[in-house]
PDB file of C-alpha atoms in Angstrom:
ATOM      1  CA  MET A 697     -12.038  57.907 120.647  1.00 54.00           C
ATOM      2  CA  LYS A 698      -9.245  60.317 121.653  1.00 64.00           C
ATOM      3  CA  ASN A 699      -9.922  63.794 122.941  1.00 79.00           C
ATOM      4  CA  VAL A 700      -7.864  66.532 121.346  1.00 77.00           C
ATOM      5  CA  THR A 701      -6.055  66.977 124.680  1.00 79.00           C
ATOM      6  CA  ASP A 702      -4.745  63.412 124.415  1.00 74.00           C
ATOM      7  CA  TYR A 703      -2.666  64.161 121.312  1.00 80.00           C
ATOM      8  CA  LYS A 704       1.040  64.922 121.551  1.00 90.00           C
ATOM      9  CA  PRO A 705       1.496  68.715 121.563  1.00 94.00           C
ATOM     10  CA  ILE A 706       2.600  70.379 118.332  1.00 97.00           C
ATOM     11  CA  ILE A 707       4.804  73.458 118.686  1.00 97.00           C
ATOM     12  CA  ILE A 708       3.878  76.233 116.270  1.00 98.00           C
ATOM     13  CA  GLY A 709       5.797  79.505 116.095  1.00 97.00           C
ATOM     14  CA  VAL A 710       3.813  82.566 115.013  1.00 98.00           C
ATOM     15  CA  ASP A 711       5.276  85.987 114.233  1.00 95.00           C
ATOM     16  CA  HIS A 712       2.534  88.630 114.581  1.00 94.00           C
ATOM     17  CA  GLY A 713       3.735  91.372 112.264  1.00 88.00           C
ATOM     18  CA  TYR A 714       1.711  94.376 111.167  1.00 86.00           C
ATOM     19  CA  GLY A 715       2.669  93.717 107.562  1.00 86.00           C
ATOM     20  CA  ASN A 716       2.514  89.925 107.498  1.00 91.00           C
ATOM     21  CA  ILE A 717       1.674  87.013 109.758  1.00 95.00           C
ATOM     22  CA  LYS A 718       4.365  84.343 109.600  1.00 96.00           C
ATOM     23  CA  THR A 719       4.637  80.754 110.761  1.00 98.00           C
ATOM     24  CA  GLU A 720       7.610  78.493 110.168  1.00 96.00           C
ATOM     25  CA  HIS A 721       6.424  77.712 106.629  1.00 97.00           C
ATOM     26  CA  CYS A 722       3.609  80.138 105.775  1.00 97.00           C
ATOM     27  CA  VAL A 723       3.198  83.881 105.194  1.00 95.00           C
ATOM     28  CA  PHE A 724       0.089  85.970 104.572  1.00 94.00           C
ATOM     29  CA  PRO A 725      -0.764  89.684 104.910  1.00 92.00           C
ATOM     30  CA  ALA A 726      -1.862  90.747 108.388  1.00 92.00           C
ATOM     31  CA  GLY A 727      -5.331  91.785 107.349  1.00 90.00           C
ATOM     32  CA  VAL A 728      -8.669  90.719 108.811  1.00 93.00           C
ATOM     33  CA  GLU A 729     -12.145  91.968 108.013  1.00 92.00           C
ATOM     34  CA  ARG A 730     -15.452  90.809 109.412  1.00 92.00           C
ATOM     35  CA  VAL A 731     -17.968  90.386 106.586  1.00 90.00           C
ATOM     36  CA  ALA A 732     -21.610  89.446 106.169  1.00 86.00           C
ATOM     37  CA  GLU A 733     -21.074  87.617 102.893  1.00 83.00           C
ATOM     38  CA  VAL A 734     -18.042  86.292 101.023  1.00 82.00           C
ATOM     39  CA  LEU A 735     -18.042  86.799  97.272  1.00 75.00           C
ATOM     40  CA  ALA A 736     -14.592  85.779  96.059  1.00 73.00           C
ATOM     41  CA  SER A 737     -11.948  85.085  98.711  1.00 77.00           C
ATOM     42  CA  ASP A 738     -11.045  81.535  99.737  1.00 83.00           C
ATOM     43  CA  GLN A 739      -9.098  82.735 102.789  1.00 90.00           C
ATOM     44  CA  VAL A 740     -12.183  82.722 105.001  1.00 93.00           C
ATOM     45  CA  LEU A 741     -12.383  81.930 108.706  1.00 96.00           C
ATOM     46  CA  VAL A 742     -15.638  81.323 110.573  1.00 96.00           C
ATOM     47  CA  TYR A 743     -15.476  81.580 114.360  1.00 97.00           C
ATOM     48  CA  GLU A 744     -18.256  81.886 116.933  1.00 96.00           C
ATOM     49  CA  GLY A 745     -20.835  82.675 114.263  1.00 93.00           C
ATOM     50  CA  ASN A 746     -18.794  85.425 112.622  1.00 95.00           C
ATOM     51  CA  THR A 747     -17.171  85.292 109.190  1.00 95.00           C
ATOM     52  CA  TYR A 748     -13.790  86.886 108.528  1.00 96.00           C
ATOM     53  CA  VAL A 749     -11.725  87.386 105.386  1.00 93.00           C
ATOM     54  CA  VAL A 750      -8.028  87.341 106.224  1.00 93.00           C
ATOM     55  CA  GLY A 751      -4.912  88.240 104.277  1.00 88.00           C
ATOM     56  CA  GLU A 752      -6.224  90.974 101.971  1.00 82.00           C
ATOM     57  CA  ASN A 753      -4.727  94.080 103.615  1.00 79.00           C
ATOM     58  CA  HIS A 754      -2.523  95.182 106.523  1.00 76.00           C
ATOM     59  CA  LEU A 755      -3.358  96.216 110.064  1.00 78.00           C
ATOM     60  CA  THR A 756      -2.478  99.689 111.252  1.00 75.00           C
ATOM     61  CA  TYR A 757       0.151 100.080 113.957  1.00 75.00           C
ATOM     62  CA  GLN A 758      -1.051  99.887 117.563  1.00 76.00           C
ATOM     63  CA  ASN A 759       0.940  99.675 120.786  1.00 76.00           C
ATOM     64  CA  ASP A 760      -1.239  96.912 122.238  1.00 84.00           C
ATOM     65  CA  LYS A 761      -2.136  93.950 120.044  1.00 90.00           C
ATOM     66  CA  THR A 762      -4.840  92.808 122.472  1.00 92.00           C
ATOM     67  CA  GLY A 763      -7.071  95.841 121.889  1.00 89.00           C
ATOM     68  CA  ASP A 764      -9.429  93.936 119.587  1.00 92.00           C
ATOM     69  CA  GLN A 765      -9.924  90.433 118.199  1.00 95.00           C
ATOM     70  CA  ASN A 766      -7.909  90.977 115.012  1.00 95.00           C
ATOM     71  CA  PHE A 767      -4.679  89.332 116.107  1.00 96.00           C
ATOM     72  CA  TYR A 768      -6.577  86.466 117.735  1.00 97.00           C
ATOM     73  CA  ILE A 769      -8.399  85.687 114.491  1.00 97.00           C
ATOM     74  CA  LEU A 770      -5.097  85.983 112.598  1.00 97.00           C
ATOM     75  CA  THR A 771      -3.508  83.564 115.086  1.00 98.00           C
ATOM     76  CA  LEU A 772      -6.197  80.961 114.424  1.00 98.00           C
ATOM     77  CA  ALA A 773      -5.648  81.394 110.684  1.00 98.00           C
ATOM     78  CA  ALA A 774      -1.869  81.089 111.134  1.00 98.00           C
ATOM     79  CA  VAL A 775      -2.153  77.847 113.100  1.00 98.00           C
ATOM     80  CA  ALA A 776      -4.572  76.482 110.510  1.00 98.00           C
ATOM     81  CA  GLU A 777      -2.220  77.416 107.646  1.00 97.00           C
ATOM     82  CA  GLU A 778       0.698  75.677 109.344  1.00 98.00           C
ATOM     83  CA  LEU A 779      -1.315  72.534 110.082  1.00 98.00           C
ATOM     84  CA  LEU A 780      -2.526  72.413 106.476  1.00 97.00           C
ATOM     85  CA  TYR A 781       1.034  72.922 105.208  1.00 98.00           C
ATOM     86  CA  ARG A 782       2.322  70.047 107.354  1.00 97.00           C
ATOM     87  CA  LYS A 783      -0.679  67.898 106.372  1.00 96.00           C
ATOM     88  CA  TYR A 784      -1.515  67.399 110.050  1.00 96.00           C
ATOM     89  CA  SER A 785      -4.935  66.670 111.477  1.00 94.00           C
ATOM     90  CA  PRO A 786      -7.154  69.727 112.028  1.00 96.00           C
ATOM     91  CA  ASN A 787      -7.790  68.316 115.506  1.00 95.00           C
ATOM     92  CA  ALA A 788      -4.575  69.251 117.282  1.00 96.00           C
ATOM     93  CA  ASN A 789      -3.019  69.967 120.645  1.00 96.00           C
ATOM     94  CA  ILE A 790      -0.950  73.152 120.249  1.00 97.00           C
ATOM     95  CA  ILE A 791       1.874  74.909 122.051  1.00 97.00           C
ATOM     96  CA  LEU A 792       2.030  78.462 120.677  1.00 97.00           C
ATOM     97  CA  ALA A 793       5.412  80.197 120.625  1.00 97.00           C
ATOM     98  CA  VAL A 794       5.075  83.903 119.841  1.00 97.00           C
ATOM     99  CA  GLY A 795       6.962  87.161 120.319  1.00 94.00           C
ATOM    100  CA  LEU A 796       6.579  90.787 121.341  1.00 92.00           C
ATOM    101  CA  PRO A 797       8.835  93.786 120.716  1.00 88.00           C
ATOM    102  CA  LEU A 798      11.532  94.292 123.327  1.00 86.00           C
ATOM    103  CA  ALA A 799       9.981  97.496 124.655  1.00 82.00           C
ATOM    104  CA  TRP A 800       6.632  95.771 125.257  1.00 85.00           C
ATOM    105  CA  ILE A 801       7.653  92.394 126.635  1.00 88.00           C
ATOM    106  CA  GLY A 802       7.806  93.412 130.298  1.00 87.00           C
ATOM    107  CA  ALA A 803       4.457  95.166 130.438  1.00 90.00           C
ATOM    108  CA  GLN A 804       2.497  93.065 127.937  1.00 93.00           C
ATOM    109  CA  ARG A 805       3.769  89.485 128.218  1.00 94.00           C
ATOM    110  CA  LYS A 806       1.019  88.391 130.635  1.00 96.00           C
ATOM    111  CA  SER A 807      -1.797  90.190 128.816  1.00 96.00           C
ATOM    112  CA  PHE A 808      -0.747  88.845 125.397  1.00 96.00           C
ATOM    113  CA  LYS A 809      -0.492  85.325 126.812  1.00 97.00           C
ATOM    114  CA  HIS A 810      -3.957  85.656 128.371  1.00 97.00           C
ATOM    115  CA  TYR A 811      -5.301  87.078 125.097  1.00 97.00           C
ATOM    116  CA  LEU A 812      -4.086  84.074 123.106  1.00 98.00           C
ATOM    117  CA  GLU A 813      -5.419  81.701 125.767  1.00 97.00           C
ATOM    118  CA  GLN A 814      -8.887  83.309 125.830  1.00 96.00           C
ATOM    119  CA  ASN A 815     -10.376  80.082 124.464  1.00 97.00           C
ATOM    120  CA  ARG A 816      -8.348  76.994 125.296  1.00 95.00           C
ATOM    121  CA  GLU A 817     -10.361  74.841 122.851  1.00 96.00           C
ATOM    122  CA  PRO A 818     -11.278  77.002 119.855  1.00 97.00           C
ATOM    123  CA  GLU A 819     -13.380  75.424 117.134  1.00 97.00           C
ATOM    124  CA  PHE A 820     -13.542  77.179 113.791  1.00 98.00           C
ATOM    125  CA  GLU A 821     -13.711  76.684 110.041  1.00 96.00           C
ATOM    126  CA  TYR A 822     -10.905  77.812 107.757  1.00 96.00           C
ATOM    127  CA  LYS A 823     -10.738  77.231 104.010  1.00 94.00           C
ATOM    128  CA  ASP A 824     -13.728  74.885 104.345  1.00 93.00           C
ATOM    129  CA  VAL A 825     -11.883  72.706 106.899  1.00 96.00           C
ATOM    130  CA  GLN A 826     -13.229  72.256 110.431  1.00 97.00           C
ATOM    131  CA  PHE A 827     -10.579  72.776 113.119  1.00 97.00           C
ATOM    132  CA  HIS A 828     -10.677  71.843 116.778  1.00 96.00           C
ATOM    133  CA  LEU A 829      -7.632  72.937 118.748  1.00 97.00           C
ATOM    134  CA  HIS A 830      -6.492  72.648 122.311  1.00 96.00           C
ATOM    135  CA  ILE A 831      -4.142  75.459 123.320  1.00 97.00           C
ATOM    136  CA  GLU A 832      -1.994  73.659 125.857  1.00 96.00           C
ATOM    137  CA  ARG A 833       0.443  76.507 126.428  1.00 95.00           C
ATOM    138  CA  VAL A 834       1.422  79.943 125.107  1.00 97.00           C
ATOM    139  CA  LEU A 835       5.057  81.060 125.289  1.00 96.00           C
ATOM    140  CA  VAL A 836       5.797  84.755 124.716  1.00 96.00           C
ATOM    141  CA  LEU A 837       9.394  85.604 123.787  1.00 93.00           C
ATOM    142  CA  ALA A 838      11.268  88.833 123.139  1.00 89.00           C
ATOM    143  CA  GLN A 839      11.849  89.768 119.507  1.00 86.00           C
ATOM    144  CA  GLY A 840      15.525  90.360 118.907  1.00 82.00           C
ATOM    145  CA  LEU A 841      16.679  88.121 121.737  1.00 83.00           C
ATOM    146  CA  ALA A 842      15.065  85.108 120.083  1.00 82.00           C
ATOM    147  CA  GLU A 843      17.121  85.560 116.912  1.00 85.00           C
ATOM    148  CA  SER A 844      20.329  84.987 118.864  1.00 82.00           C
ATOM    149  CA  SER A 845      19.693  81.256 118.362  1.00 79.00           C
ATOM    150  CA  LEU A 846      20.466  81.738 114.649  1.00 80.00           C
ATOM    151  CA  ILE A 847      23.831  83.425 115.042  1.00 81.00           C
ATOM    152  CA  ASP A 848      27.121  82.458 116.645  1.00 76.00           C
ATOM    153  CA  SER A 849      27.403  85.285 119.163  1.00 72.00           C
ATOM    154  CA  SER A 850      29.590  83.411 121.633  1.00 75.00           C
ATOM    155  CA  VAL A 851      32.677  85.400 120.679  1.00 87.00           C
ATOM    156  CA  GLY A 852      32.965  89.077 119.788  1.00 90.00           C
ATOM    157  CA  ASP A 853      30.609  92.024 119.495  1.00 93.00           C
ATOM    158  CA  HIS A 854      27.333  91.503 117.636  1.00 94.00           C
ATOM    159  CA  MET A 855      24.196  93.548 117.017  1.00 94.00           C
ATOM    160  CA  ILE A 856      20.797  92.260 115.863  1.00 94.00           C
ATOM    161  CA  ALA A 857      18.479  94.653 114.021  1.00 94.00           C
ATOM    162  CA  ASP A 858      15.042  93.129 113.477  1.00 92.00           C
ATOM    163  CA  ILE A 859      13.178  95.491 111.154  1.00 93.00           C
ATOM    164  CA  GLY A 860       9.482  94.831 110.745  1.00 88.00           C
ATOM    165  CA  ASN A 861       6.599  96.741 109.257  1.00 86.00           C
ATOM    166  CA  GLY A 862       5.844  98.695 112.420  1.00 84.00           C
ATOM    167  CA  THR A 863       8.898  98.491 114.662  1.00 88.00           C
ATOM    168  CA  MET A 864      12.644  97.902 114.750  1.00 92.00           C
ATOM    169  CA  ASN A 865      14.112  95.839 117.600  1.00 92.00           C
ATOM    170  CA  ILE A 866      17.797  96.234 118.447  1.00 94.00           C
ATOM    171  CA  VAL A 867      19.951  93.960 120.622  1.00 92.00           C
ATOM    172  CA  ARG A 868      23.709  94.034 121.146  1.00 92.00           C
ATOM    173  CA  PHE A 869      25.615  90.961 122.345  1.00 91.00           C
ATOM    174  CA  VAL A 870      29.178  90.904 123.654  1.00 91.00           C
ATOM    175  CA  ASP A 871      30.702  87.434 123.934  1.00 90.00           C
ATOM    176  CA  GLY A 872      27.252  85.866 123.906  1.00 85.00           C
ATOM    177  CA  LYS A 873      25.716  88.100 126.586  1.00 88.00           C
ATOM    178  CA  PRO A 874      23.063  90.715 125.716  1.00 87.00           C
ATOM    179  CA  ILE A 875      23.857  94.269 126.820  1.00 86.00           C
ATOM    180  CA  GLU A 876      20.857  95.426 128.854  1.00 83.00           C
ATOM    181  CA  LYS A 877      21.006  99.096 127.853  1.00 82.00           C
ATOM    182  CA  SER A 878      21.059  98.138 124.179  1.00 84.00           C
ATOM    183  CA  LEU A 879      17.689  96.330 124.285  1.00 88.00           C
ATOM    184  CA  THR A 880      15.308  98.694 122.566  1.00 90.00           C
ATOM    185  CA  THR A 881      12.339  99.014 120.244  1.00 90.00           C
ATOM    186  CA  GLU A 882      12.027 101.931 117.846  1.00 89.00           C
ATOM    187  CA  ARG A 883       8.827 102.708 115.991  1.00 87.00           C
ATOM    188  CA  PHE A 884      10.780 102.846 112.774  1.00 88.00           C
ATOM    189  CA  GLY A 885       9.522 100.023 110.603  1.00 88.00           C
ATOM    190  CA  VAL A 886       9.283  99.857 106.829  1.00 90.00           C
ATOM    191  CA  GLY A 887       5.571 100.686 106.928  1.00 88.00           C
ATOM    192  CA  ILE A 888       6.364 104.245 108.008  1.00 90.00           C
ATOM    193  CA  CYS A 889       8.693 104.666 105.048  1.00 93.00           C
ATOM    194  CA  ILE A 890       6.009 103.399 102.670  1.00 92.00           C
ATOM    195  CA  ARG A 891       3.492 105.800 104.184  1.00 92.00           C
ATOM    196  CA  ASN A 892       5.888 108.741 103.729  1.00 94.00           C
ATOM    197  CA  ILE A 893       6.431 107.818 100.087  1.00 94.00           C
ATOM    198  CA  ARG A 894       2.701 107.518  99.405  1.00 94.00           C
ATOM    199  CA  GLU A 895       2.016 110.880 101.046  1.00 94.00           C
ATOM    200  CA  GLU A 896       4.636 112.632  98.916  1.00 93.00           C
ATOM    201  CA  LEU A 897       3.409 110.981  95.729  1.00 93.00           C
ATOM    202  CA  SER A 898      -0.175 111.913  96.581  1.00 94.00           C
ATOM    203  CA  ARG A 899       0.874 115.572  96.805  1.00 93.00           C
ATOM    204  CA  SER A 900       3.008 115.547  93.657  1.00 91.00           C
ATOM    205  CA  LEU A 901       0.769 113.413  91.452  1.00 91.00           C
ATOM    206  CA  GLY A 902      -2.594 114.448  92.825  1.00 91.00           C
ATOM    207  CA  ARG A 903      -3.671 110.831  93.260  1.00 92.00           C
ATOM    208  CA  ASP A 904      -3.048 107.882  95.556  1.00 92.00           C
ATOM    209  CA  VAL A 905      -0.508 105.210  94.660  1.00 92.00           C
ATOM    210  CA  GLU A 906      -1.348 101.718  95.903  1.00 90.00           C
ATOM    211  CA  GLU A 907       0.729 100.433  98.803  1.00 88.00           C
ATOM    212  CA  ARG A 908       1.556  97.211  96.965  1.00 88.00           C
ATOM    213  CA  ILE A 909       3.356  99.174  94.218  1.00 93.00           C
ATOM    214  CA  ILE A 910       5.600 100.966  96.722  1.00 93.00           C
ATOM    215  CA  ASP A 911       6.079  97.766  98.700  1.00 90.00           C
ATOM    216  CA  ARG A 912       7.356  95.969  95.599  1.00 91.00           C
ATOM    217  CA  LEU A 913       9.832  98.775  94.850  1.00 94.00           C
ATOM    218  CA  ILE A 914      11.103  98.648  98.435  1.00 93.00           C
ATOM    219  CA  ARG A 915      11.580  94.879  98.246  1.00 91.00           C
ATOM    220  CA  GLU A 916      13.050  94.722  94.739  1.00 92.00           C
ATOM    221  CA  GLY A 917      14.815  98.092  94.479  1.00 92.00           C
ATOM    222  CA  CYS A 918      14.521 100.888  91.925  1.00 90.00           C
ATOM    223  CA  ALA A 919      17.676 100.247  89.926  1.00 86.00           C
ATOM    224  CA  GLY A 920      17.168 101.001  86.226  1.00 86.00           C
ATOM    225  CA  LYS A 921      13.813 102.763  86.796  1.00 89.00           C
ATOM    226  CA  SER A 922      13.416 106.495  86.154  1.00 87.00           C
ATOM    227  CA  ASP A 923       9.657 107.066  86.390  1.00 92.00           C
ATOM    228  CA  THR A 924       8.231 109.494  88.952  1.00 93.00           C
ATOM    229  CA  ILE A 925       7.085 106.799  91.394  1.00 94.00           C
ATOM    230  CA  SER A 926      10.422 104.964  91.341  1.00 94.00           C
ATOM    231  CA  PHE A 927      12.415 108.185  91.641  1.00 94.00           C
ATOM    232  CA  ALA A 928      10.488 109.374  94.704  1.00 93.00           C
ATOM    233  CA  THR A 929      10.585 105.897  96.245  1.00 94.00           C
ATOM    234  CA  GLY A 930      14.352 105.620  95.776  1.00 94.00           C
ATOM    235  CA  ARG A 931      15.072 109.057  97.230  1.00 95.00           C
ATOM    236  CA  ILE A 932      12.887 108.692 100.332  1.00 95.00           C
ATOM    237  CA  ALA A 933      13.955 105.071 100.905  1.00 95.00           C
ATOM    238  CA  LYS A 934      17.626 106.093 100.871  1.00 96.00           C
ATOM    239  CA  GLU A 935      16.946 108.846 103.405  1.00 96.00           C
ATOM    240  CA  TYR A 936      15.013 106.431 105.604  1.00 95.00           C
ATOM    241  CA  ALA A 937      17.737 103.777 105.390  1.00 96.00           C
ATOM    242  CA  ALA A 938      20.336 106.380 106.368  1.00 96.00           C
ATOM    243  CA  GLU A 939      18.242 107.277 109.429  1.00 96.00           C
ATOM    244  CA  ILE A 940      18.034 103.587 110.415  1.00 95.00           C
ATOM    245  CA  ILE A 941      21.830 103.352 110.243  1.00 96.00           C
ATOM    246  CA  ARG A 942      22.156 106.493 112.383  1.00 95.00           C
ATOM    247  CA  LYS A 943      19.910 104.896 114.993  1.00 94.00           C
ATOM    248  CA  LEU A 944      21.953 101.677 114.948  1.00 94.00           C
ATOM    249  CA  LYS A 945      25.101 103.712 115.549  1.00 94.00           C
ATOM    250  CA  ASP A 946      23.398 105.440 118.471  1.00 92.00           C
ATOM    251  CA  TYR A 947      22.928 102.008 120.038  1.00 91.00           C
ATOM    252  CA  GLY A 948      26.493 100.882 119.491  1.00 92.00           C
ATOM    253  CA  TYR A 949      26.991  99.759 115.907  1.00 94.00           C
ATOM    254  CA  ILE A 950      30.561 100.523 114.826  1.00 94.00           C
ATOM    255  CA  GLU A 951      31.682  99.478 111.368  1.00 92.00           C
ATOM    256  CA  ASN A 952      34.498  96.889 111.350  1.00 91.00           C
ATOM    257  CA  TYR A 953      34.079  96.303 115.078  1.00 93.00           C
ATOM    258  CA  VAL A 954      30.469  95.247 115.697  1.00 95.00           C
ATOM    259  CA  ARG A 955      29.057  92.505 113.472  1.00 94.00           C
ATOM    260  CA  LEU A 956      25.549  93.506 112.348  1.00 95.00           C
ATOM    261  CA  HIS A 957      22.851  90.887 111.725  1.00 94.00           C
ATOM    262  CA  VAL A 958      19.768  92.236 109.920  1.00 95.00           C
ATOM    263  CA  PHE A 959      16.494  90.333 110.274  1.00 92.00           C
ATOM    264  CA  GLY A 960      12.921  91.005 109.225  1.00 87.00           C
ATOM    265  CA  GLY A 961      11.090  91.916 106.052  1.00 83.00           C
ATOM    266  CA  GLY A 962      12.176  95.529 106.477  1.00 86.00           C
ATOM    267  CA  GLY A 963      15.803  94.509 105.953  1.00 91.00           C
ATOM    268  CA  CYS A 964      15.212  95.001 102.231  1.00 92.00           C
ATOM    269  CA  LEU A 965      15.348  98.759 102.894  1.00 93.00           C
ATOM    270  CA  LEU A 966      18.958  98.504 104.031  1.00 94.00           C
ATOM    271  CA  LYS A 967      19.847  95.925 101.390  1.00 94.00           C
ATOM    272  CA  ASN A 968      18.505  97.941  98.444  1.00 95.00           C
ATOM    273  CA  TYR A 969      18.995 101.529  99.626  1.00 96.00           C
ATOM    274  CA  SER A 970      22.214 101.642 101.648  1.00 95.00           C
ATOM    275  CA  ASP A 971      25.831 100.545 101.330  1.00 95.00           C
ATOM    276  CA  LEU A 972      25.559  98.005 104.179  1.00 95.00           C
ATOM    277  CA  PRO A 973      25.505  94.988 101.797  1.00 94.00           C
ATOM    278  CA  ASP A 974      29.066  95.945 100.780  1.00 94.00           C
ATOM    279  CA  LYS A 975      30.315  95.774 104.367  1.00 93.00           C
ATOM    280  CA  GLN A 976      32.144  92.633 105.462  1.00 91.00           C
ATOM    281  CA  ASP A 977      30.730  92.837 108.987  1.00 93.00           C
ATOM    282  CA  VAL A 978      27.058  92.813 107.933  1.00 95.00           C
ATOM    283  CA  GLU A 979      24.845  89.768 107.403  1.00 94.00           C
ATOM    284  CA  PHE A 980      21.301  89.787 106.036  1.00 94.00           C
ATOM    285  CA  ASN A 981      18.928  86.994 107.014  1.00 91.00           C
ATOM    286  CA  GLU A 982      16.326  87.169 104.254  1.00 87.00           C
ATOM    287  CA  ASP A 983      14.106  84.402 105.616  1.00 91.00           C
ATOM    288  CA  ILE A 984      10.861  86.232 106.383  1.00 90.00           C
ATOM    289  CA  CYS A 985       9.853  83.305 108.590  1.00 93.00           C
ATOM    290  CA  ALA A 986      13.037  83.502 110.703  1.00 92.00           C
ATOM    291  CA  ASN A 987      11.297  84.862 113.812  1.00 92.00           C
ATOM    292  CA  ALA A 988       8.618  82.180 113.804  1.00 95.00           C
ATOM    293  CA  LYS A 989      11.330  79.534 113.418  1.00 94.00           C
ATOM    294  CA  CYS A 990      13.286  81.082 116.299  1.00 92.00           C
ATOM    295  CA  TYR A 991      10.247  81.039 118.574  1.00 94.00           C
ATOM    296  CA  ALA A 992       9.580  77.379 117.795  1.00 94.00           C
ATOM    297  CA  LYS A 993      13.259  76.501 118.282  1.00 91.00           C
ATOM    298  CA  TRP A 994      13.336  78.122 121.720  1.00 89.00           C
ATOM    299  CA  ALA A 995      10.147  76.318 122.697  1.00 91.00           C
ATOM    300  CA  GLU A 996      11.582  72.996 121.535  1.00 89.00           C
ATOM    301  CA  SER A 997      14.814  73.572 123.445  1.00 82.00           C
ATOM    302  CA  GLY A 998      13.001  73.894 126.750  1.00 68.00           C
ATOM    303  CA  GLN A 999      15.171  76.855 127.769  1.00 51.00           C
ATOM    304  CA  LEU A1000      12.158  78.924 128.843  1.00 49.00           C
TER     305      LEU A1000
END
C-alpha cells in the first residue's frame, strides 16, 4: 500500500486574503472560529482534537499572519476544498504555492513558510471527509509580481494594482522589468472603506448596518438606489476610490502613458465608483481567484 509521500505532488495555489480565502477554483470567507459544538454549519474542520467552523466571517487585519493558528486552519480548509472540487483523493502529496504582500515578503517569507510547514503530514476531517496530506514544499511568492504572468508586460509601461480586503500592492513594469522603487504595499484595502461606511451609518442611523449589506453595494454599485445606506455608501466609496487613484499616481500611474491592470476583489471599488473603466489604458481582471492561479502557474513553471 502506498504512503502519501509516494504520490505525485499536486500543486495548489492559495491566496490568503483577509476577506476571502481563494484557491484556483474555490472561494470562502476568511473566517475561523473554534467551537465546542456545531449546531448548523457544514463547513467544519476537526484538527488535533479541536473543532473549527470556517467561512462564516472575516479576520481582522494583522501585519503578521503567523501570530495565531487561524491562517493555518484556513489553509487546511482551502486545500481540502480544492481537492474536493477536483475530485482528488483526500490522501495527497501537496506543493503549496502562496503569496505575501510586497512590503512583507522580505521579512516574513521564511516565517510564513515555516508556519505552513509546521506539520508536514497533517491529518484532519473536513466536511465529514478524512484527509491525510503530505506537505512536500511551500513556495512563498510576492503579491503583485506574481500577476505579471497574466499580462503582456514585455513592451511598454505597465502598473499592477492588486487591491485586497486589507492591503493594496502596487508594481510598475517597464519593458517587462519591475521598477524596484515602485514595489509597495499600502494598507488601503476595501475593508477599510467598508469600515468607514459602517461607522458613519452607525452615527447617522443610531444602529449598526451589517457588513454584508455594504459589501454587496461595493461589489454591485449603488446606481438607481437613493436610500440612506446606498447614498452614504456611494459618497464614501467615491472618495475612497479617488484616494486610491491619487496613490497610484504617486507611484507612477499616468493616464494614456502607463497601462493600469487592476486585480483583486477590491477592484470593484474602482470599477463602480471611479471613471477608470472608461479609460482605454485600464484593464480589470475580475477573477477573484487570479492570485491563486498565478501562484500555481509560477510553481508549475519552475521559475522559482
